[in-house]
Each structure stands twice: as structure tokens, then as C-alpha cells.
Amino acid sequence: MSDLQRSAFSLQPAAPTSHSLWNRALHRIPGGVNSPVRAFRGVGGEPFFVNKAQGCTITDVDGREYIDFVGTWGPAILGHAPQVVIDAVTETAKYGTSFGIPNALEVKMAEIICRMVPSVEKVRMTNSGTEAVMSAIRLARGATGRERIVKFEGCYHGHVDSLLVKAGSGALTLGQPDSAGIPASLAALTTTVSFNDLEALKAVFSESGQEIACVILEPVPANAGLYLPEPGYLEGIRRLCSDHGALLIFDEVMTGFRLDPGGAQEIYGITPDLTTLGKVIGGGLPVGAFGGRADIMDQLAPLGPVYQAGTLSGNPLALAAGLAQLKEMERINGWALLESLGAQMEESIKDAIKEKPLTFQRIGSMFCLYFCEGPIRNLEDAKRSDTAAFARYFHAALAQGIYFAPSQYEAGFLSTAHTSETLERIAQIMTQIIAKY
Ligand SMILES: *Cc1c(COP(=O)(O)O)cnc(C)c1O
């Protein structure tokens, strides 16, 4: 039988295409996705379906290849499917996939987090960043006996009820930074201020300082694109919290173990009371963590009155993956490598956009290109970006095999698998694309 005959009579259905999967997904999954930004609403068009991801490359089910700058939204700091992580997960799975009983990996992970992030004296694992943040907020309220919390416009902390107020990321991409389904009485306990505006925060503290349980922020906000804290700003927040007995929570779900082994708090020299982690520590498996001062963490059950739990928390596969990834990052000094790759990218993109009304912002391996004049220092600035121009740029890049996050309001990520040669090639393509704006 010829190949042609064989395929004509084959009982195997044709391999599904992205388009056919998308149509099926739209029938059975709300909006076709399990997390909103994946639906390409911010840029238009249909998402592709991944077949496999390796290093800095993604191959879709239609056989197209992309250089990936999303890195599963941050976790893939060594690139996709690094051998050390595959080995750790495979080996660990042979001993069981979940116990609900203490296991040694939990102790190892806790010790490594506490060593790498000095403000963390005790830590508890969760299954997502959202869960970590939700628990940290409850703990802050329980430990202080206060109810009000303060967050910043454009900062995203997962889909926690109290924090989906003027949130970034997917909520912002869809133009709904305030979610339906959140009781007004709960939202009323969240006060929101503009980032990089210490006077605004001072005003909140002088009005209701005694009611504030905690101030939570992304020390480097990366869910409305990417902007940096101005000199003295984080110190100012730290001082206000200490002066008023409010706890300072750094949400380092994205920046933790990415910008530096000790996160943004290490880079800026600030000691928060509590820190939330996720993404990189899971090595691509579902993980979150929250930790901080021992006296506060000891308020958690079973020691204290603040209840928090999880059937799969401290899951051996997730912890094995995370530990393997962190160990490899230390072995290869991945953070220094990422800084040099980031600097290379910055130099070439800044060259490409000079004399254009575009702004490129970067720290370490995180970056964002805004389609407006800079500087971008807060959400209001970020919203000046021409999102229609961003959508055209996104699709032009995608057509050339470059995958950026499908939203202006997300950061881009480099991994140690993006070689200098790859970035050089990408810079040439991007220069041509940018030349059209
Ligand atoms: C991604 C993210 C979260 C939420 O983590 P999930 O694992 O998606 O629940 C929280 N905070 C920040 C800063 C994040 O970037």
C-alpha cells in the first residue's frame, strides 16, 4: 500500500490543528481558556495550541516554531523542560506523587528559601501564587487584628477577592481591573494608591493608619508591563508601615528567584515582614509559598489561630522540580548570565527605538516595550501606551516566529536558554518590525 493509500484508509483521525482545537475549546471551556490572557483578547486573533516546548522554543500543533519570551509567564527561568527538572520529577514520581504526610523535600525547600531570602525565617508552601497571597493577607489580618489592606493600582496579586481591585495583568488586559462577584463590603476594605507616589500613601496612613493590617505590593510591578520603584520609594513604604504597626508584604511571586536569588528585596535592600513566592520556585509545576518573620508565621494553625491548609501543599513532584531548578541556577550562576543577556537585549532594542515614541524598560531578565513616550512609572503612564500599535507589533513578531505575551500589560521574560546568538537574530527581526512604527 502506498503512503497515500495508507493515509486515505487510516483509522487515525487527522492530528488536530490549533484552529480545530480552538473551536472545540470555545464550546466546553469558558472563553476557550483556563486563564484569560491566553485567549488573545488583548491582541485579537486565535491562540495557537502548543505541542511541545524545549529550551527557548515552542512548537505548536501545526508544526510552527516560536522563540518564546513568555516562559510560561515566568517560571521557565532555565527555559522549557530543562533536563535537571525532567530528571528530578521522573525520579521523584517513582516514590509516589502525593502523600499528605510530611516529606523530606518540604524541609529542604523551606531551608533553601530561608537561606536565599533572608527576611524569610519560616515558610509555608501552597499550590499557586494566588493561594500564597490569599493566605498572607489573612495572616496579616489575623496577626494585627486589623482589617484594612492597601494595594497599588496596576499591581496584580492573583485572583484573590480583596485584591482584584484596580488589578493588573489579565484583569487590566480585559479592561476590567475590578471583578464582578466581589462583595462591595470586602472591596471597601481595600484602599488603592498610585505606585511611586509616597505622598498618596502617607495621606492614607494619616487618615486610617491604625486600621491598616498590611500594605502589599510587587516591589517591581510587572503586571502592567514593567516599571521600577524610584529611589527611596520602597524605603518610604517600609518606614510608613513600621511607624503605624502595619505589616509590609512583598509579593515576589514573579520577581522572587528571578531577579536575584534573594528577589527584589535583596536588590533594593528592604526587609518586608512577609513575602509571597511562586512561579520560579515551582520549576514549572504548580507551587506558591509565603513566609517571613517567625513570630508572624507562628500565628498559623496548628500553632496559632489563623487557619491555612492544603491537600497537595508541599507536593513532592512540585518541590523536586523547584529544588532542581534553583540548584541548577546556583550551579551555573544563572542570574549573572540573565543580566548579561538582558543588557544585550536592552542595548539592541534601545538602538532600534531611538527617535521613535517608544519606551523599553528592563530589570534583569524582565522587560517591556511600551508604545508611548516614557518614562513609565505607574499604571496611569502604562495606560498611555497605544495598545493597537502593540497588537500590530505582537502579530508581526508572531508571524516571524517570535512569541511575546499577547498583552501590552505583561512583562517579557528571558531564560538561560536564550543564547546570545538567538537574541542577536531576534534583535535584527525586531529592528525591522519597529522601523515601521
Ligand atoms: C502570577 C502572579 C500571582 C499569581 O500567581 P498564580 O500562580 O497565577 O496564582 C501573584 N502575584 C504576582 C506578582 C504574580 O505575578
PDB file of N, CA and C in Angstrom, residues 113-196:
ATOM      1  N   ILE A 113      14.715  28.228  50.814  1.00  0.00           N
ATOM      2  CA  ILE A 113      14.055  29.539  50.713  1.00  0.00           C
ATOM      3  C   ILE A 113      14.575  30.462  51.812  1.00  0.00           C
ATOM      4  N   CYS A 114      14.656  29.947  53.024  1.00  0.00           N
ATOM      5  CA  CYS A 114      15.119  30.791  54.138  1.00  0.00           C
ATOM      6  C   CYS A 114      16.581  31.216  53.961  1.00  0.00           C
ATOM      7  N   ARG A 115      17.388  30.352  53.343  1.00  0.00           N
ATOM      8  CA  ARG A 115      18.786  30.730  53.102  1.00  0.00           C
ATOM      9  C   ARG A 115      18.872  31.800  52.008  1.00  0.00           C
ATOM     10  N   MET A 116      18.088  31.647  50.958  1.00  0.00           N
ATOM     11  CA  MET A 116      18.208  32.558  49.822  1.00  0.00           C
ATOM     12  C   MET A 116      17.491  33.885  50.050  1.00  0.00           C
ATOM     13  N   VAL A 117      16.421  33.864  50.834  1.00  0.00           N
ATOM     14  CA  VAL A 117      15.647  35.091  51.093  1.00  0.00           C
ATOM     15  C   VAL A 117      15.723  35.371  52.596  1.00  0.00           C
ATOM     16  N   PRO A 118      16.706  36.186  53.012  1.00  0.00           N
ATOM     17  CA  PRO A 118      16.978  36.344  54.446  1.00  0.00           C
ATOM     18  C   PRO A 118      15.809  36.856  55.276  1.00  0.00           C
ATOM     19  N   SER A 119      14.864  37.601  54.697  1.00  0.00           N
ATOM     20  CA  SER A 119      13.739  38.095  55.510  1.00  0.00           C
ATOM     21  C   SER A 119      12.792  36.954  55.884  1.00  0.00           C
ATOM     22  N   VAL A 120      12.920  35.822  55.209  1.00  0.00           N
ATOM     23  CA  VAL A 120      12.030  34.693  55.474  1.00  0.00           C
ATOM     24  C   VAL A 120      12.669  33.773  56.518  1.00  0.00           C
ATOM     25  N   GLU A 121      12.040  33.738  57.694  1.00  0.00           N
ATOM     26  CA  GLU A 121      12.536  32.870  58.770  1.00  0.00           C
ATOM     27  C   GLU A 121      11.769  31.557  58.817  1.00  0.00           C
ATOM     28  N   LYS A 122      10.501  31.632  58.413  1.00  0.00           N
ATOM     29  CA  LYS A 122       9.693  30.422  58.306  1.00  0.00           C
ATOM     30  C   LYS A 122       8.819  30.553  57.065  1.00  0.00           C
ATOM     31  N   VAL A 123       8.498  29.422  56.457  1.00  0.00           N
ATOM     32  CA  VAL A 123       7.775  29.487  55.199  1.00  0.00           C
ATOM     33  C   VAL A 123       6.784  28.338  55.102  1.00  0.00           C
ATOM     34  N   ARG A 124       5.666  28.598  54.416  1.00  0.00           N
ATOM     35  CA  ARG A 124       4.723  27.523  54.159  1.00  0.00           C
ATOM     36  C   ARG A 124       4.431  27.462  52.660  1.00  0.00           C
ATOM     37  N   MET A 125       4.339  26.239  52.129  1.00  0.00           N
ATOM     38  CA  MET A 125       4.120  26.029  50.700  1.00  0.00           C
ATOM     39  C   MET A 125       2.619  25.981  50.393  1.00  0.00           C
ATOM     40  N   THR A 126       2.280  26.500  49.206  1.00  0.00           N
ATOM     41  CA  THR A 126       0.903  26.416  48.694  1.00  0.00           C
ATOM     42  C   THR A 126       0.981  25.861  47.264  1.00  0.00           C
ATOM     43  N   ASN A 127      -0.153  25.895  46.555  1.00  0.00           N
ATOM     44  CA  ASN A 127      -0.174  25.329  45.200  1.00  0.00           C
ATOM     45  C   ASN A 127      -0.204  26.373  44.090  1.00  0.00           C
ATOM     46  N   SER A 128      -0.312  27.639  44.457  1.00  0.00           N
ATOM     47  CA  SER A 128      -0.295  28.702  43.450  1.00  0.00           C
ATOM     48  C   SER A 128       0.080  30.005  44.140  1.00  0.00           C
ATOM     49  N   GLY A 129       0.428  30.983  43.312  1.00  0.00           N
ATOM     50  CA  GLY A 129       0.735  32.306  43.845  1.00  0.00           C
ATOM     51  C   GLY A 129      -0.497  32.940  44.477  1.00  0.00           C
ATOM     52  N   THR A 130      -1.634  32.740  43.839  1.00  0.00           N
ATOM     53  CA  THR A 130      -2.891  33.288  44.364  1.00  0.00           C
ATOM     54  C   THR A 130      -3.135  32.819  45.795  1.00  0.00           C
ATOM     55  N   GLU A 131      -2.956  31.515  45.978  1.00  0.00           N
ATOM     56  CA  GLU A 131      -3.186  30.925  47.294  1.00  0.00           C
ATOM     57  C   GLU A 131      -2.203  31.485  48.334  1.00  0.00           C
ATOM     58  N   ALA A 132      -0.961  31.683  47.892  1.00  0.00           N
ATOM     59  CA  ALA A 132       0.054  32.231  48.798  1.00  0.00           C
ATOM     60  C   ALA A 132      -0.347  33.629  49.248  1.00  0.00           C
ATOM     61  N   VAL A 133      -0.786  34.456  48.288  1.00  0.00           N
ATOM     62  CA  VAL A 133      -1.154  35.833  48.609  1.00  0.00           C
ATOM     63  C   VAL A 133      -2.399  35.868  49.496  1.00  0.00           C
ATOM     64  N   MET A 134      -3.382  35.053  49.137  1.00  0.00           N
ATOM     65  CA  MET A 134      -4.612  34.999  49.923  1.00  0.00           C
ATOM     66  C   MET A 134      -4.298  34.646  51.384  1.00  0.00           C
ATOM     67  N   SER A 135      -3.393  33.683  51.567  1.00  0.00           N
ATOM     68  CA  SER A 135      -3.034  33.247  52.920  1.00  0.00           C
ATOM     69  C   SER A 135      -2.238  34.323  53.652  1.00  0.00           C
ATOM     70  N   ALA A 136      -1.352  35.000  52.923  1.00  0.00           N
ATOM     71  CA  ALA A 136      -0.528  36.044  53.558  1.00  0.00           C
ATOM     72  C   ALA A 136      -1.405  37.191  54.047  1.00  0.00           C
ATOM     73  N   ILE A 137      -2.421  37.536  53.253  1.00  0.00           N
ATOM     74  CA  ILE A 137      -3.341  38.617  53.651  1.00  0.00           C
ATOM     75  C   ILE A 137      -4.131  38.215  54.908  1.00  0.00           C
ATOM     76  N   ARG A 138      -4.605  36.978  54.902  1.00  0.00           N
ATOM     77  CA  ARG A 138      -5.356  36.508  56.077  1.00  0.00           C
ATOM     78  C   ARG A 138      -4.461  36.532  57.314  1.00  0.00           C
ATOM     79  N   LEU A 139      -3.223  36.082  57.115  1.00  0.00           N
ATOM     80  CA  LEU A 139      -2.272  36.056  58.230  1.00  0.00           C
ATOM     81  C   LEU A 139      -2.011  37.478  58.736  1.00  0.00           C
ATOM     82  N   ALA A 140      -1.837  38.410  57.806  1.00  0.00           N
ATOM     83  CA  ALA A 140      -1.578  39.797  58.222  1.00  0.00           C
ATOM     84  C   ALA A 140      -2.747  40.342  59.029  1.00  0.00           C
ATOM     85  N   ARG A 141      -3.963  40.020  58.568  1.00  0.00           N
ATOM     86  CA  ARG A 141      -5.153  40.483  59.302  1.00  0.00           C
ATOM     87  C   ARG A 141      -5.242  39.811  60.669  1.00  0.00           C
ATOM     88  N   GLY A 142      -4.964  38.508  60.682  1.00  0.00           N
ATOM     89  CA  GLY A 142      -5.048  37.771  61.946  1.00  0.00           C
ATOM     90  C   GLY A 142      -3.988  38.223  62.933  1.00  0.00           C
ATOM     91  N   ALA A 143      -2.788  38.489  62.445  1.00  0.00           N
ATOM     92  CA  ALA A 143      -1.672  38.841  63.331  1.00  0.00           C
ATOM     93  C   ALA A 143      -1.823  40.256  63.878  1.00  0.00           C
ATOM     94  N   THR A 144      -2.424  41.163  63.094  1.00  0.00           N
ATOM     95  CA  THR A 144      -2.535  42.554  63.554  1.00  0.00           C
ATOM     96  C   THR A 144      -3.890  42.843  64.196  1.00  0.00           C
ATOM     97  N   GLY A 145      -4.854  41.981  63.934  1.00  0.00           N
ATOM     98  CA  GLY A 145      -6.206  42.261  64.428  1.00  0.00           C
ATOM     99  C   GLY A 145      -6.841  43.439  63.699  1.00  0.00           C
ATOM    100  N   ARG A 146      -6.331  43.763  62.524  1.00  0.00           N
ATOM    101  CA  ARG A 146      -6.877  44.878  61.732  1.00  0.00           C
ATOM    102  C   ARG A 146      -7.443  44.331  60.420  1.00  0.00           C
ATOM    103  N   GLU A 147      -8.302  45.124  59.756  1.00  0.00           N
ATOM    104  CA  GLU A 147      -8.975  44.599  58.565  1.00  0.00           C
ATOM    105  C   GLU A 147      -8.596  45.263  57.260  1.00  0.00           C
ATOM    106  N   ARG A 148      -8.166  46.531  57.316  1.00  0.00           N
ATOM    107  CA  ARG A 148      -7.938  47.265  56.069  1.00  0.00           C
ATOM    108  C   ARG A 148      -6.610  46.850  55.422  1.00  0.00           C
ATOM    109  N   ILE A 149      -6.610  46.757  54.078  1.00  0.00           N
ATOM    110  CA  ILE A 149      -5.352  46.494  53.383  1.00  0.00           C
ATOM    111  C   ILE A 149      -5.142  47.550  52.298  1.00  0.00           C
ATOM    112  N   VAL A 150      -3.877  47.802  51.995  1.00  0.00           N
ATOM    113  CA  VAL A 150      -3.546  48.806  50.981  1.00  0.00           C
ATOM    114  C   VAL A 150      -2.801  48.124  49.847  1.00  0.00           C
ATOM    115  N   LYS A 151      -3.237  48.387  48.613  1.00  0.00           N
ATOM    116  CA  LYS A 151      -2.526  47.873  47.443  1.00  0.00           C
ATOM    117  C   LYS A 151      -2.304  49.007  46.448  1.00  0.00           C
ATOM    118  N   PHE A 152      -1.662  48.694  45.336  1.00  0.00           N
ATOM    119  CA  PHE A 152      -1.297  49.733  44.375  1.00  0.00           C
ATOM    120  C   PHE A 152      -1.962  49.479  43.027  1.00  0.00           C
ATOM    121  N   GLU A 153      -2.374  50.559  42.377  1.00  0.00           N
ATOM    122  CA  GLU A 153      -3.032  50.460  41.069  1.00  0.00           C
ATOM    123  C   GLU A 153      -2.116  49.731  40.091  1.00  0.00           C
ATOM    124  N   GLY A 154      -2.673  48.721  39.416  1.00  0.00           N
ATOM    125  CA  GLY A 154      -1.897  48.007  38.393  1.00  0.00           C
ATOM    126  C   GLY A 154      -1.113  46.831  38.942  1.00  0.00           C
ATOM    127  N   CYS A 155      -0.988  46.723  40.281  1.00  0.00           N
ATOM    128  CA  CYS A 155      -0.319  45.546  40.840  1.00  0.00           C
ATOM    129  C   CYS A 155      -1.314  44.380  40.828  1.00  0.00           C
ATOM    130  N   TYR A 156      -0.816  43.229  40.377  1.00  0.00           N
ATOM    131  CA  TYR A 156      -1.652  42.029  40.325  1.00  0.00           C
ATOM    132  C   TYR A 156      -1.147  41.046  41.372  1.00  0.00           C
ATOM    133  N   HIS A 157      -2.062  40.477  42.128  1.00  0.00           N
ATOM    134  CA  HIS A 157      -1.651  39.541  43.182  1.00  0.00           C
ATOM    135  C   HIS A 157      -2.429  38.240  43.078  1.00  0.00           C
ATOM    136  N   GLY A 158      -2.737  37.826  41.854  1.00  0.00           N
ATOM    137  CA  GLY A 158      -3.562  36.644  41.686  1.00  0.00           C
ATOM    138  C   GLY A 158      -5.024  37.039  41.792  1.00  0.00           C
ATOM    139  N   HIS A 159      -5.927  36.020  41.708  1.00  0.00           N
ATOM    140  CA  HIS A 159      -7.349  36.363  41.678  1.00  0.00           C
ATOM    141  C   HIS A 159      -7.978  36.300  43.071  1.00  0.00           C
ATOM    142  N   VAL A 160      -7.279  36.901  44.027  1.00  0.00           N
ATOM    143  CA  VAL A 160      -7.764  36.979  45.409  1.00  0.00           C
ATOM    144  C   VAL A 160      -8.865  38.033  45.498  1.00  0.00           C
ATOM    145  N   ASP A 161      -9.993  37.701  46.124  1.00  0.00           N
ATOM    146  CA  ASP A 161     -11.123  38.634  46.209  1.00  0.00           C
ATOM    147  C   ASP A 161     -10.706  40.061  46.559  1.00  0.00           C
ATOM    148  N   SER A 162     -10.061  40.210  47.707  1.00  0.00           N
ATOM    149  CA  SER A 162      -9.748  41.548  48.214  1.00  0.00           C
ATOM    150  C   SER A 162      -8.774  42.301  47.325  1.00  0.00           C
ATOM    151  N   LEU A 163      -8.093  41.579  46.432  1.00  0.00           N
ATOM    152  CA  LEU A 163      -7.017  42.215  45.663  1.00  0.00           C
ATOM    153  C   LEU A 163      -7.361  42.420  44.195  1.00  0.00           C
ATOM    154  N   LEU A 164      -8.538  41.967  43.788  1.00  0.00           N
ATOM    155  CA  LEU A 164      -8.961  42.232  42.399  1.00  0.00           C
ATOM    156  C   LEU A 164      -9.639  43.599  42.317  1.00  0.00           C
ATOM    157  N   VAL A 165      -8.975  44.565  42.881  1.00  0.00           N
ATOM    158  CA  VAL A 165      -9.427  45.941  42.858  1.00  0.00           C
ATOM    159  C   VAL A 165      -8.313  46.718  42.179  1.00  0.00           C
ATOM    160  N   LYS A 166      -8.638  47.358  41.048  1.00  0.00           N
ATOM    161  CA  LYS A 166      -7.620  48.054  40.247  1.00  0.00           C
ATOM    162  C   LYS A 166      -6.394  47.169  40.021  1.00  0.00           C
ATOM    163  N   ALA A 167      -6.653  45.913  39.640  1.00  0.00           N
ATOM    164  CA  ALA A 167      -5.579  44.938  39.465  1.00  0.00           C
ATOM    165  C   ALA A 167      -4.987  45.029  38.069  1.00  0.00           C
ATOM    166  N   GLY A 168      -3.811  44.419  37.900  1.00  0.00           N
ATOM    167  CA  GLY A 168      -3.148  44.404  36.598  1.00  0.00           C
ATOM    168  C   GLY A 168      -3.361  43.076  35.892  1.00  0.00           C
ATOM    169  N   SER A 169      -2.445  42.749  34.965  1.00  0.00           N
ATOM    170  CA  SER A 169      -2.435  41.502  34.215  1.00  0.00           C
ATOM    171  C   SER A 169      -3.731  41.292  33.436  1.00  0.00           C
ATOM    172  N   GLY A 170      -4.322  40.090  33.513  1.00  0.00           N
ATOM    173  CA  GLY A 170      -5.475  39.751  32.694  1.00  0.00           C
ATOM    174  C   GLY A 170      -6.653  40.681  32.935  1.00  0.00           C
ATOM    175  N   ALA A 171      -6.856  41.063  34.193  1.00  0.00           N
ATOM    176  CA  ALA A 171      -7.971  41.950  34.527  1.00  0.00           C
ATOM    177  C   ALA A 171      -7.832  43.263  33.754  1.00  0.00           C
ATOM    178  N   LEU A 172      -6.624  43.758  33.699  1.00  0.00           N
ATOM    179  CA  LEU A 172      -6.351  45.020  33.013  1.00  0.00           C
ATOM    180  C   LEU A 172      -6.444  44.843  31.501  1.00  0.00           C
ATOM    181  N   THR A 173      -5.928  43.708  31.006  1.00  0.00           N
ATOM    182  CA  THR A 173      -5.978  43.423  29.573  1.00  0.00           C
ATOM    183  C   THR A 173      -7.415  43.448  29.080  1.00  0.00           C
ATOM    184  N   LEU A 174      -8.337  42.937  29.892  1.00  0.00           N
ATOM    185  CA  LEU A 174      -9.739  42.886  29.501  1.00  0.00           C
ATOM    186  C   LEU A 174     -10.468  44.176  29.855  1.00  0.00           C
ATOM    187  N   GLY A 175      -9.749  45.129  30.396  1.00  0.00           N
ATOM    188  CA  GLY A 175     -10.361  46.399  30.755  1.00  0.00           C
ATOM    189  C   GLY A 175     -11.302  46.292  31.939  1.00  0.00           C
ATOM    190  N   GLN A 176     -11.114  45.258  32.753  1.00  0.00           N
ATOM    191  CA  GLN A 176     -11.969  45.087  33.944  1.00  0.00           C
ATOM    192  C   GLN A 176     -11.114  44.883  35.182  1.00  0.00           C
ATOM    193  N   PRO A 177     -10.372  45.919  35.562  1.00  0.00           N
ATOM    194  CA  PRO A 177      -9.480  45.727  36.720  1.00  0.00           C
ATOM    195  C   PRO A 177     -10.228  45.500  38.024  1.00  0.00           C
ATOM    196  N   ASP A 178     -11.547  45.668  38.009  1.00  0.00           N
ATOM    197  CA  ASP A 178     -12.345  45.321  39.178  1.00  0.00           C
ATOM    198  C   ASP A 178     -13.284  44.193  38.765  1.00  0.00           C
ATOM    199  N   SER A 179     -13.217  43.061  39.447  1.00  0.00           N
ATOM    200  CA  SER A 179     -14.013  41.900  39.047  1.00  0.00           C
ATOM    201  C   SER A 179     -15.427  41.968  39.601  1.00  0.00           C
ATOM    202  N   ALA A 180     -16.396  41.412  38.830  1.00  0.00           N
ATOM    203  CA  ALA A 180     -17.723  41.169  39.384  1.00  0.00           C
ATOM    204  C   ALA A 180     -17.616  40.018  40.378  1.00  0.00           C
ATOM    205  N   GLY A 181     -18.561  39.916  41.281  1.00  0.00           N
ATOM    206  CA  GLY A 181     -18.581  38.784  42.207  1.00  0.00           C
ATOM    207  C   GLY A 181     -17.813  39.027  43.493  1.00  0.00           C
ATOM    208  N   ILE A 182     -17.307  40.239  43.659  1.00  0.00           N
ATOM    209  CA  ILE A 182     -16.594  40.542  44.900  1.00  0.00           C
ATOM    210  C   ILE A 182     -17.479  41.457  45.738  1.00  0.00           C
ATOM    211  N   PRO A 183     -17.860  40.997  46.931  1.00  0.00           N
ATOM    212  CA  PRO A 183     -18.772  41.794  47.758  1.00  0.00           C
ATOM    213  C   PRO A 183     -18.225  43.206  47.978  1.00  0.00           C
ATOM    214  N   ALA A 184     -19.088  44.199  47.813  1.00  0.00           N
ATOM    215  CA  ALA A 184     -18.668  45.585  47.993  1.00  0.00           C
ATOM    216  C   ALA A 184     -18.096  45.792  49.398  1.00  0.00           C
ATOM    217  N   SER A 185     -18.651  45.036  50.358  1.00  0.00           N
ATOM    218  CA  SER A 185     -18.184  45.214  51.736  1.00  0.00           C
ATOM    219  C   SER A 185     -16.726  44.756  51.889  1.00  0.00           C
ATOM    220  N   LEU A 186     -16.344  43.765  51.067  1.00  0.00           N
ATOM    221  CA  LEU A 186     -14.964  43.289  51.119  1.00  0.00           C
ATOM    222  C   LEU A 186     -14.052  44.268  50.377  1.00  0.00           C
ATOM    223  N   ALA A 187     -14.477  44.687  49.178  1.00  0.00           N
ATOM    224  CA  ALA A 187     -13.678  45.637  48.396  1.00  0.00           C
ATOM    225  C   ALA A 187     -13.474  46.939  49.160  1.00  0.00           C
ATOM    226  N   ALA A 188     -14.465  47.287  50.003  1.00  0.00           N
ATOM    227  CA  ALA A 188     -14.371  48.545  50.753  1.00  0.00           C
ATOM    228  C   ALA A 188     -13.205  48.520  51.739  1.00  0.00           C
ATOM    229  N   LEU A 189     -12.725  47.324  52.058  1.00  0.00           N
ATOM    230  CA  LEU A 189     -11.595  47.220  52.996  1.00  0.00           C
ATOM    231  C   LEU A 189     -10.246  47.343  52.279  1.00  0.00           C
ATOM    232  N   THR A 190     -10.288  47.439  50.945  1.00  0.00           N
ATOM    233  CA  THR A 190      -9.045  47.579  50.173  1.00  0.00           C
ATOM    234  C   THR A 190      -8.892  49.025  49.710  1.00  0.00           C
ATOM    235  N   THR A 191      -7.814  49.650  50.113  1.00  0.00           N
ATOM    236  CA  THR A 191      -7.526  51.007  49.652  1.00  0.00           C
ATOM    237  C   THR A 191      -6.447  50.910  48.585  1.00  0.00           C
ATOM    238  N   THR A 192      -6.627  51.639  47.482  1.00  0.00           N
ATOM    239  CA  THR A 192      -5.684  51.553  46.376  1.00  0.00           C
ATOM    240  C   THR A 192      -5.018  52.898  46.146  1.00  0.00           C
ATOM    241  N   VAL A 193      -3.711  52.884  46.002  1.00  0.00           N
ATOM    242  CA  VAL A 193      -2.995  54.134  45.702  1.00  0.00           C
ATOM    243  C   VAL A 193      -2.102  53.951  44.485  1.00  0.00           C
ATOM    244  N   SER A 194      -1.676  55.057  43.921  1.00  0.00           N
ATOM    245  CA  SER A 194      -0.818  55.042  42.741  1.00  0.00           C
ATOM    246  C   SER A 194       0.603  54.663  43.151  1.00  0.00           C
ATOM    247  N   PHE A 195       1.266  53.854  42.288  1.00  0.00           N
ATOM    248  CA  PHE A 195       2.638  53.431  42.583  1.00  0.00           C
ATOM    249  C   PHE A 195       3.596  54.607  42.381  1.00  0.00           C
ATOM    250  N   ASN A 196       4.676  54.620  43.121  1.00  0.00           N
ATOM    251  CA  ASN A 196       5.713  55.662  43.053  1.00  0.00           C
ATOM    252  C   ASN A 196       5.215  57.016  43.546  1.00  0.00           C
TER     253      ASN A 196
END
